[in-house]
Coordinates of C-alpha atoms in Angstrom, one line a residue:
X1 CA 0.0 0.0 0.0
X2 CA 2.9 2.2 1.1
X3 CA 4.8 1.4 -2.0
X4 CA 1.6 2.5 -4.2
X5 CA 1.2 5.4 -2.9
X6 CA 4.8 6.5 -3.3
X7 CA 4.4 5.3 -6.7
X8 CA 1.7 7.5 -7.2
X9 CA 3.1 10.7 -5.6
X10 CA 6.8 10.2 -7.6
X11 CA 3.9 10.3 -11.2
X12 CA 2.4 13.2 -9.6
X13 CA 5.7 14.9 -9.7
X14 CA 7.1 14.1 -12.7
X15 CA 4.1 15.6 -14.4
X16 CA 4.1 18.5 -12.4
X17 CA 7.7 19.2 -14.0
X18 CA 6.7 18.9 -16.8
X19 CA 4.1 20.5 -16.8
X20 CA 6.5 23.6 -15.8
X21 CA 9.2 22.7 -17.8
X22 CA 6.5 22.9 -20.7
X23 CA 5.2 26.4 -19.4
X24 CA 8.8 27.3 -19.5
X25 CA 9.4 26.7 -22.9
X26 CA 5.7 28.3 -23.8
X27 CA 6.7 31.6 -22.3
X28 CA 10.6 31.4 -24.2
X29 CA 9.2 30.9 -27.5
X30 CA 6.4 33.6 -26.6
X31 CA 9.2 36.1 -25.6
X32 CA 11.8 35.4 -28.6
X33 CA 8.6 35.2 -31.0
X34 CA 8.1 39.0 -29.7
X35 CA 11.5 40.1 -30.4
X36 CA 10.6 42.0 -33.8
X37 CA 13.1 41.1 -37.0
X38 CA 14.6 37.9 -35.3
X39 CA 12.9 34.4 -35.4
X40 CA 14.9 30.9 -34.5
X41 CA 16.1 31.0 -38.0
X42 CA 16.5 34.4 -38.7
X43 CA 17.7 37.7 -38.0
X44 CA 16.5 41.0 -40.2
X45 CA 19.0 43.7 -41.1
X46 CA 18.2 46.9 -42.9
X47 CA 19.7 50.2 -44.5
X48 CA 19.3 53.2 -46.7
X49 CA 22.3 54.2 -49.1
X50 CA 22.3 56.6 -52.0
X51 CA 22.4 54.3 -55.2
X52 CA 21.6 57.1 -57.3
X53 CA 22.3 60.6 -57.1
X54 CA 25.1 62.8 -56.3
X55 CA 26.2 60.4 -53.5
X56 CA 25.4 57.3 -55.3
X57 CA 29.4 55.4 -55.1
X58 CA 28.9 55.3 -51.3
X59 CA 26.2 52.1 -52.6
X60 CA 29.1 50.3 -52.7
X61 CA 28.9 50.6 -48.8
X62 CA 25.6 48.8 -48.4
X63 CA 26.5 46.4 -51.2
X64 CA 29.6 45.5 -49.3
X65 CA 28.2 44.7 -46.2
X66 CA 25.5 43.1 -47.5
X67 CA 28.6 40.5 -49.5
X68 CA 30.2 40.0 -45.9
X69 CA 26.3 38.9 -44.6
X70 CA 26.1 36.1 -47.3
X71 CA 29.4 35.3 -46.3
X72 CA 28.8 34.7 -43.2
X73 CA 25.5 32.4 -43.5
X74 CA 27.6 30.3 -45.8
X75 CA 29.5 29.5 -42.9
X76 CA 29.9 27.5 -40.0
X77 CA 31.0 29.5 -37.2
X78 CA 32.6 28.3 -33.8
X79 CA 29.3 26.8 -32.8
X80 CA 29.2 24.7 -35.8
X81 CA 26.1 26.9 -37.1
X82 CA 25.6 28.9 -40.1
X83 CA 25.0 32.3 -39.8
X84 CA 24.5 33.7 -36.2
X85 CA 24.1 31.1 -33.8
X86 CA 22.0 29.2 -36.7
X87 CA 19.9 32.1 -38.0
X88 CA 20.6 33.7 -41.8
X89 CA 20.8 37.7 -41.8
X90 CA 18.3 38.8 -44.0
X91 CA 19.9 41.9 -45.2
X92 CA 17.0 45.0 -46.8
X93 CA 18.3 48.4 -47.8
X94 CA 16.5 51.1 -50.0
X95 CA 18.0 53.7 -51.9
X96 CA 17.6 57.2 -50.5
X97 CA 19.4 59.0 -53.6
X98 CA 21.3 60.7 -50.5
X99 CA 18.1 63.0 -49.7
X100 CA 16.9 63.1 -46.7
X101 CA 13.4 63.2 -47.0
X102 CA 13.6 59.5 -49.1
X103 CA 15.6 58.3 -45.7
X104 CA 13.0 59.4 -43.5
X105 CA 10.7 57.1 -46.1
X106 CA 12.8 54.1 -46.7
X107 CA 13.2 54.1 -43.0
X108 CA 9.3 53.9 -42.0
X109 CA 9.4 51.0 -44.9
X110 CA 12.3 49.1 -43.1
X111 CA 10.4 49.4 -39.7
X112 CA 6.9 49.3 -40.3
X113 CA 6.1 47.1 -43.3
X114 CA 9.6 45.0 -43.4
X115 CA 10.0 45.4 -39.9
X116 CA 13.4 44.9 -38.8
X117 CA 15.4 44.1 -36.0
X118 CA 18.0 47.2 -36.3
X119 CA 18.9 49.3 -38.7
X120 CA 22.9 49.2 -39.5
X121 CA 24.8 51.7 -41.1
X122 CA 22.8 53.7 -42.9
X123 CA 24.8 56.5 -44.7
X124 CA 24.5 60.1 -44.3
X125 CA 24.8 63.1 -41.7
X126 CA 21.6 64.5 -42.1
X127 CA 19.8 61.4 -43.4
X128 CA 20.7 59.8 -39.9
X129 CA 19.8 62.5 -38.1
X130 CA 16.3 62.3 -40.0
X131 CA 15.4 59.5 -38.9
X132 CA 17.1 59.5 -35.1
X133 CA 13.5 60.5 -33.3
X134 CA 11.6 58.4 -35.2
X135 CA 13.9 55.4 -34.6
X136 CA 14.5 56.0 -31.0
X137 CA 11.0 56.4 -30.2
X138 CA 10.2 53.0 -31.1
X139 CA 13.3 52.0 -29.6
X140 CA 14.5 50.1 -32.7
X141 CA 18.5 50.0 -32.6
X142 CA 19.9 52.8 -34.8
X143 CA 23.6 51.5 -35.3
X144 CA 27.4 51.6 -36.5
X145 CA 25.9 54.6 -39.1
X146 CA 27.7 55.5 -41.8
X147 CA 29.3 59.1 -41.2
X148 CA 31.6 60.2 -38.4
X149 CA 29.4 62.9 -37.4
X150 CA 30.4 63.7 -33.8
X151 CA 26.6 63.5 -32.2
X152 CA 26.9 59.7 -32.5
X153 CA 29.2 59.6 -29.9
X154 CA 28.3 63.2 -28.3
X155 CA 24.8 62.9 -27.9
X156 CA 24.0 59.0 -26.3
X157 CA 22.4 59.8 -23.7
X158 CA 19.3 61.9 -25.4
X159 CA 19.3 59.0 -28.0
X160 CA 20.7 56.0 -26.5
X161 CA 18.9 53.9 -29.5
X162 CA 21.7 55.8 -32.1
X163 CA 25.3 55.1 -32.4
X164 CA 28.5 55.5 -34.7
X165 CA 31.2 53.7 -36.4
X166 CA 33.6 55.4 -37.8
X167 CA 36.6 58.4 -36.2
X168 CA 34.3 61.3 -36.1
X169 CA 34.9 64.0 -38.6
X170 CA 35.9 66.9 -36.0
X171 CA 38.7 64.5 -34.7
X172 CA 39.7 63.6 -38.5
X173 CA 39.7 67.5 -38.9
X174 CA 41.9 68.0 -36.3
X175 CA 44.4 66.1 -37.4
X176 CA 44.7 67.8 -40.7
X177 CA 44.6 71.4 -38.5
X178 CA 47.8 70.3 -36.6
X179 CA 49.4 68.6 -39.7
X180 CA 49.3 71.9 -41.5
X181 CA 50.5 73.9 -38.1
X182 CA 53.3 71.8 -38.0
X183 CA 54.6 70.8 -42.1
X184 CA 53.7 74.4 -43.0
X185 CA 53.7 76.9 -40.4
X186 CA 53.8 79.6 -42.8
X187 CA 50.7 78.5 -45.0
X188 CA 47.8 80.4 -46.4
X189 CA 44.8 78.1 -46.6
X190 CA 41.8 77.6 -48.1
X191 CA 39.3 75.5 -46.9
X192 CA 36.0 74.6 -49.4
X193 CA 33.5 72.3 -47.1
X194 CA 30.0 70.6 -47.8
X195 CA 27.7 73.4 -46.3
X196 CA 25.7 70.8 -43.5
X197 CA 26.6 69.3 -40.1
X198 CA 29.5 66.7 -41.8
X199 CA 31.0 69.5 -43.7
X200 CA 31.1 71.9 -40.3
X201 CA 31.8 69.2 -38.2
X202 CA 35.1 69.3 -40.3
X203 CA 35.6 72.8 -40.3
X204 CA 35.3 72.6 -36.8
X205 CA 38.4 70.4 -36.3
X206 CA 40.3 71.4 -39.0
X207 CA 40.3 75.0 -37.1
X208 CA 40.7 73.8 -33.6
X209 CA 43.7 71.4 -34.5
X210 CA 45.3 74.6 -36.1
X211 CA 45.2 76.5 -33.0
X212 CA 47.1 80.0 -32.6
X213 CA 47.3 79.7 -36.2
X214 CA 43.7 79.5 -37.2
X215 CA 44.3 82.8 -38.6
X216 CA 46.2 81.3 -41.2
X217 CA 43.1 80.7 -42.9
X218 CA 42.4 83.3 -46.1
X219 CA 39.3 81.7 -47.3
X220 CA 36.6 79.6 -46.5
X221 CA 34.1 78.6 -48.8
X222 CA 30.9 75.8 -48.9
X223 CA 29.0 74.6 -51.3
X224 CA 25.5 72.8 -51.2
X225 CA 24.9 69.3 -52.3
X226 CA 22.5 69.8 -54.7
X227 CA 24.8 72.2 -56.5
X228 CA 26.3 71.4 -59.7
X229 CA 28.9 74.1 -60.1
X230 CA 31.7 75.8 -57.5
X231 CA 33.4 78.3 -60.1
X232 CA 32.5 81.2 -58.0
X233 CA 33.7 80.0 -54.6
X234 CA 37.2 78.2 -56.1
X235 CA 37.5 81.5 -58.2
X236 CA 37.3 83.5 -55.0
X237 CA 39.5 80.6 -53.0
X238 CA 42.6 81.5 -55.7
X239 CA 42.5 85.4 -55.4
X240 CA 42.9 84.7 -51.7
X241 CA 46.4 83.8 -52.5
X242 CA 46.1 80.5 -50.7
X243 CA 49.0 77.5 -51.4
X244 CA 47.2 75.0 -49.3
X245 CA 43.9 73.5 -49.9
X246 CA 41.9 71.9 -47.5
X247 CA 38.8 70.0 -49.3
X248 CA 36.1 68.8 -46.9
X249 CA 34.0 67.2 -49.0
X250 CA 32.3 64.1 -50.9
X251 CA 33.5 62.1 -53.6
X252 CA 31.6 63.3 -56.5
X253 CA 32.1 67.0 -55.2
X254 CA 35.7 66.3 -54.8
X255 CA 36.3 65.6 -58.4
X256 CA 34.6 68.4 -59.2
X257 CA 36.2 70.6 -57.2
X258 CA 39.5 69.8 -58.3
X259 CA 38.0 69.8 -62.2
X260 CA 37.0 73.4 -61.3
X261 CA 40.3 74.0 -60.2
X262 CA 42.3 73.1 -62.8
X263 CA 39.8 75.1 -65.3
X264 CA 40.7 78.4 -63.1
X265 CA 44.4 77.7 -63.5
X266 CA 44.9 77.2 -59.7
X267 CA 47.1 74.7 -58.3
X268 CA 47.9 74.8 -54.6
X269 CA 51.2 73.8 -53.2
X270 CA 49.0 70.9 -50.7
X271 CA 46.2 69.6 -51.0
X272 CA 44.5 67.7 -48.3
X273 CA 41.5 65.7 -48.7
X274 CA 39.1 64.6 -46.1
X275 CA 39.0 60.7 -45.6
X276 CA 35.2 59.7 -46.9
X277 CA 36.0 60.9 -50.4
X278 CA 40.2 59.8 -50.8
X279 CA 38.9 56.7 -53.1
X280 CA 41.2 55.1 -55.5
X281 CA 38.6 56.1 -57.9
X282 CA 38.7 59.7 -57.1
X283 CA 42.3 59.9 -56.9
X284 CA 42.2 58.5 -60.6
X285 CA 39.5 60.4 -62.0
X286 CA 41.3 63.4 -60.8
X287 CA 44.5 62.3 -62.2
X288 CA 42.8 61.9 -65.3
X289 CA 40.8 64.8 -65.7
X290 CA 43.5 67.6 -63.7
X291 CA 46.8 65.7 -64.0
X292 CA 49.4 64.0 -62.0
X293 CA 50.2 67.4 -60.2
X294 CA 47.1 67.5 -58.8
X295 CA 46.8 64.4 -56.7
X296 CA 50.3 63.4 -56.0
X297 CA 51.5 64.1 -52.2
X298 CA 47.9 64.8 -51.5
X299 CA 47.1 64.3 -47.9
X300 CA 44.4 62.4 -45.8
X301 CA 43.9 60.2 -43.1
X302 CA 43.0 56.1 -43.1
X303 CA 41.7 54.0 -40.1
X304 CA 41.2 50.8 -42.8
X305 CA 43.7 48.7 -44.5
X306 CA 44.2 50.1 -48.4
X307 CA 43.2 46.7 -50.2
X308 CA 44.8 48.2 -53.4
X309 CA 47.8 49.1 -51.2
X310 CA 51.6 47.2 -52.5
X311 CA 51.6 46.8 -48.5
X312 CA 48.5 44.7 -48.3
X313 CA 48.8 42.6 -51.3
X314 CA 49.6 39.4 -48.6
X315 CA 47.5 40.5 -46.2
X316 CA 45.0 37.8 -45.0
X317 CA 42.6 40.4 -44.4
X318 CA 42.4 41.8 -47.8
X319 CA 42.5 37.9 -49.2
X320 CA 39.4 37.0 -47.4
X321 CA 38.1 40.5 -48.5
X322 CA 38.9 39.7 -52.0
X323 CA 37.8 36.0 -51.7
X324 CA 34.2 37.2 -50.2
X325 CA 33.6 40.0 -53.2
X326 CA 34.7 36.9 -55.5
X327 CA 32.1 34.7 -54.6
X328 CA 29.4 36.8 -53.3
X329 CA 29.9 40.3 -55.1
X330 CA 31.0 38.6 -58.6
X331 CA 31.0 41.3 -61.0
X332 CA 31.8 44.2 -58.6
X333 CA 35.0 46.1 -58.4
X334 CA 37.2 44.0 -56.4
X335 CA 39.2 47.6 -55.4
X336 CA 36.2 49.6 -54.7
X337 CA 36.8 51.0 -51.4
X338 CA 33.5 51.6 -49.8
X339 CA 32.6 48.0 -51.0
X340 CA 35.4 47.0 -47.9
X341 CA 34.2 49.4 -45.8
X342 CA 30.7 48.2 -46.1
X343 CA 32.9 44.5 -45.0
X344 CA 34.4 45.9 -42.4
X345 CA 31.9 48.0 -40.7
X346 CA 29.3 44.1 -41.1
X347 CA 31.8 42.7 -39.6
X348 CA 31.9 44.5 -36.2
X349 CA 27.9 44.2 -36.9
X350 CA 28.4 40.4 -36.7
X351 CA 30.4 41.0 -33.5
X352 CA 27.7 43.0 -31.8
X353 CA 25.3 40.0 -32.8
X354 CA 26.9 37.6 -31.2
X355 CA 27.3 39.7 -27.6
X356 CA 23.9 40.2 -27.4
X357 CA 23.1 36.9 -26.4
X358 CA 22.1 33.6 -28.2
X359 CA 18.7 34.9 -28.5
X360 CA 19.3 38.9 -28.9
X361 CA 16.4 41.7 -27.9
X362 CA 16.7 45.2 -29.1
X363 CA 17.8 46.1 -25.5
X364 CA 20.3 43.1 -25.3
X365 CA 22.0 44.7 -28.7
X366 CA 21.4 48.5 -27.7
X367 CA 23.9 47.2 -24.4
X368 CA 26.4 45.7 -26.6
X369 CA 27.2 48.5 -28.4
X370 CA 28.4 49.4 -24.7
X371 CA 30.3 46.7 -24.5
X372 CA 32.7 46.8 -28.0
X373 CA 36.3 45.4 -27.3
X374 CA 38.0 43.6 -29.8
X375 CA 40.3 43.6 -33.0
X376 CA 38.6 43.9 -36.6
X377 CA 40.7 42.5 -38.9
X378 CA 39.9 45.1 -41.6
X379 CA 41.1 48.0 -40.1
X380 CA 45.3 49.0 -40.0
X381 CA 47.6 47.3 -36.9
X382 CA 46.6 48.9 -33.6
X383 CA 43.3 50.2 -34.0
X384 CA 41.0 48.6 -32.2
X385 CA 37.2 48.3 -32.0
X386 CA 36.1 49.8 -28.2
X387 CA 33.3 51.5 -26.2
X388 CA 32.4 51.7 -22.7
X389 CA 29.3 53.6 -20.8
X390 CA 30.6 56.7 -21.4
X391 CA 32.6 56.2 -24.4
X392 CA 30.8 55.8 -27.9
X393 CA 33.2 56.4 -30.3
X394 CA 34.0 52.6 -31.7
X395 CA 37.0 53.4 -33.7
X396 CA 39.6 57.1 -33.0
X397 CA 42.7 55.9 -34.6
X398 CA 44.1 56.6 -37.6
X399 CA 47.6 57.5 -39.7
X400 CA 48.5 59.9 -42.1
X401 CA 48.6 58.8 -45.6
X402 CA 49.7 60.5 -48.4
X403 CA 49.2 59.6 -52.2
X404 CA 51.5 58.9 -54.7
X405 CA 50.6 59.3 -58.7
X406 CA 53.4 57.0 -60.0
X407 CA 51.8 53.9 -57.7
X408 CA 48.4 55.0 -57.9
X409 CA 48.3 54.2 -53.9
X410 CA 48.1 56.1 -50.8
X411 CA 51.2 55.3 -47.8
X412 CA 51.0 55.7 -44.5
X413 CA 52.8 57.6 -43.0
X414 CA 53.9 58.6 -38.7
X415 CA 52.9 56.6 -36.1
X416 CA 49.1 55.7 -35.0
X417 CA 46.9 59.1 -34.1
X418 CA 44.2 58.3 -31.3
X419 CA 41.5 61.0 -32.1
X420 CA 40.2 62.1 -28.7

């Protein structure tokens, strides 16, 4: 009798735990099934990027990352699963045409009707800054953006949803202020700058790294980026007298500002050239269209590995880079630069994936971009990928470079700068 009735009691519990254990795994699913853009087989990524428009070769950067993503759910990773802890990154971006009001559009798309999990470098100063209310009042991740815009990292604790990537622009410019201070004490410069927060965060730098000798400046002109000629302002830029040209601006205005240039007659003694638009492309369409004399020993900064770079050619970095754009980007310019930044910047994205958790929330991944502290292998010896609570600037190193028209390359140059 005795022996029944422990019998009994030992059934009763045993379905009692499983019973709970079954409740358990109800409310788990429940909770990871709420977690908008991730399911237990995959995780939803989305962008905007200009692929049209006077912007339109900073594509490449969504194009790249979206070449790394394949990558990586073709792989096993140290789990033995593909993709990220077994789910495939579904990978949406929309092209904006680098105007702000088509950002603030393609964004509702990505959130409300394809409704992703984060959205991950998106390019653009004032495309970001757009969308930043909109994004952190639903609380949907807003990360690793593509621009160096100093609010990123300024400005977390307003919009803790939002963060950046990249050295910010007024620590790049400050670089260029003191390099000028202290190559060419004597200089008279001229500085032409995109006339919205990325060209003044610039501005902003470039003055304060010059110091006591801000007043070395003759001329500062800006242009808009809708405009499609700068005759005027480089026309009043050489009457200044200036020898040293300080060019904060995009790609596409780049070239045309050193086109313009050129047509005037005008060639400065330096020429330095903000880091977002010193391409390998640029460089040769200006050599092409102004001459040798107007890109070599032109000066800039870089944070990533030159792929196209003599130095890099054995790299294992750049191999895998050139391996992934062979397989997944087949077609594409294997030398394109902004295609490997869009590969480096999804690789730290892949990174932040992974320290959320095995089954990552939006405030899981907002904390891990907290929590950054490691090595990408994209980016040149020393720099390294870090935050903290109150640091949220990811990346603040960089080098000199400077190009040369005979290799067609930029060099680096000096030792490692940190940027704040």
């Amino acid at each position: 009798m005795r022996r029944s009735f422990l019998l009994v009691l030992a059934l009763l519990f045993a379905l009692a735990a499983a019973s709970l254990h079954s409740a358990s795994a109800t409310t788990q699913g429940a909770a990871q099934a709420s977690t908008t853009g991730i399911t237990r087989t995959t995780i939803k990524l989305g962008a905007t990027c200009p692929l049209t428009g006077p912007a339109a070769s900073y594509g490449s950067i969504c194009r790249g990352m979206g070449a790394y993503y394949s990558f990586v759910n073709s792989r096993k990773g140290k789990d033995g699963k593909r993709g990220i802890g077994g789910r495939k990154i579904i990978w949406k971006f929309y092209d904006d045409a680098y105007n702000p009001a088509q950002t603030v559009q393609m964004t509702n798309k990505l959130v409300l009707e394809d409704k992703v999990f984060a959205v991950v470098g998106s390019v653009g100063t004032e495309h970001n800054l757009a969308v930043r209310p909109f994004l952190n009042g639903r609380k949907v991740p807003q990360t690793l953006v593509s621009t160096g815009a100093s609010y990123w990292g300024l400005e977390y604790k307003k919009w803790p949803w939002t963060g950046g990537w990249q050295p910010d622009y007024i620590s790049e410019g400050r670089v260029y202020g003191k390099w000028i201070a202290k190559n060419a004490p004597n200089a008279k410069i001229a500085i032409f700058y995109q006339n919205d927060d990325y060209g003044k965060d610039y501005l902003k730098g470039v003055e304060s790294g010059l110091g006591a000798k801000k007043s070395l400046i003759v001329s500062k002109e800006h242009y808009e980026a809708t405009d499609s000629s700068y005759a005027s302002q480089i026309a009043h830029q050489k009457i200044s007298g200036a020898d040293t040209w300080v060019l904060l601006t995009t790609p596409v205005p780049t070239l045309r500002a050193i086109g313009t240039a050129k047509a005037l007659a005008w060639k400065p003694d330096s020429i330095v050239i903000n880091s977002v638009a010193a391409t390998d492309a640029i460089m040769r369409a200006a050599e092409q269209s102004a001459g040798a004399a107007y890109v070599d020993g032109d000066i800039s900064t870089a944070y990533l590995k030159y792929p196209t770079s003599p130095k890099y050619k054995n790299d294992a970095a750049v191999k895998k880079f050139r391996r992934i754009m062979a397989k997944f980007a087949p077609g594409a310019n294997p030398n394109d630069l902004f295609y490997y930044y869009g590969m480096a910047k999804a690789y730290d994205s892949v990174k932040l994936l992974y320290l959320a958790g095995k089954n990552p929330t939006r405030p899981s991944y907002r904390k891990a971009t907290t929590r950054m502290d490691w090595v990408n292998p994209f980016t040149i010896k020393g720099v390294v990928t870090k935050t903290s609570a109150k640091d949220r600037f990811p990346l603040d190193q960089f080098k000199i470079i400077k190009y040369a028209s005979a290799t067609h390359t930029w060099t680096e140059t000096g030792k490692l700068i940190k940027g704040r």
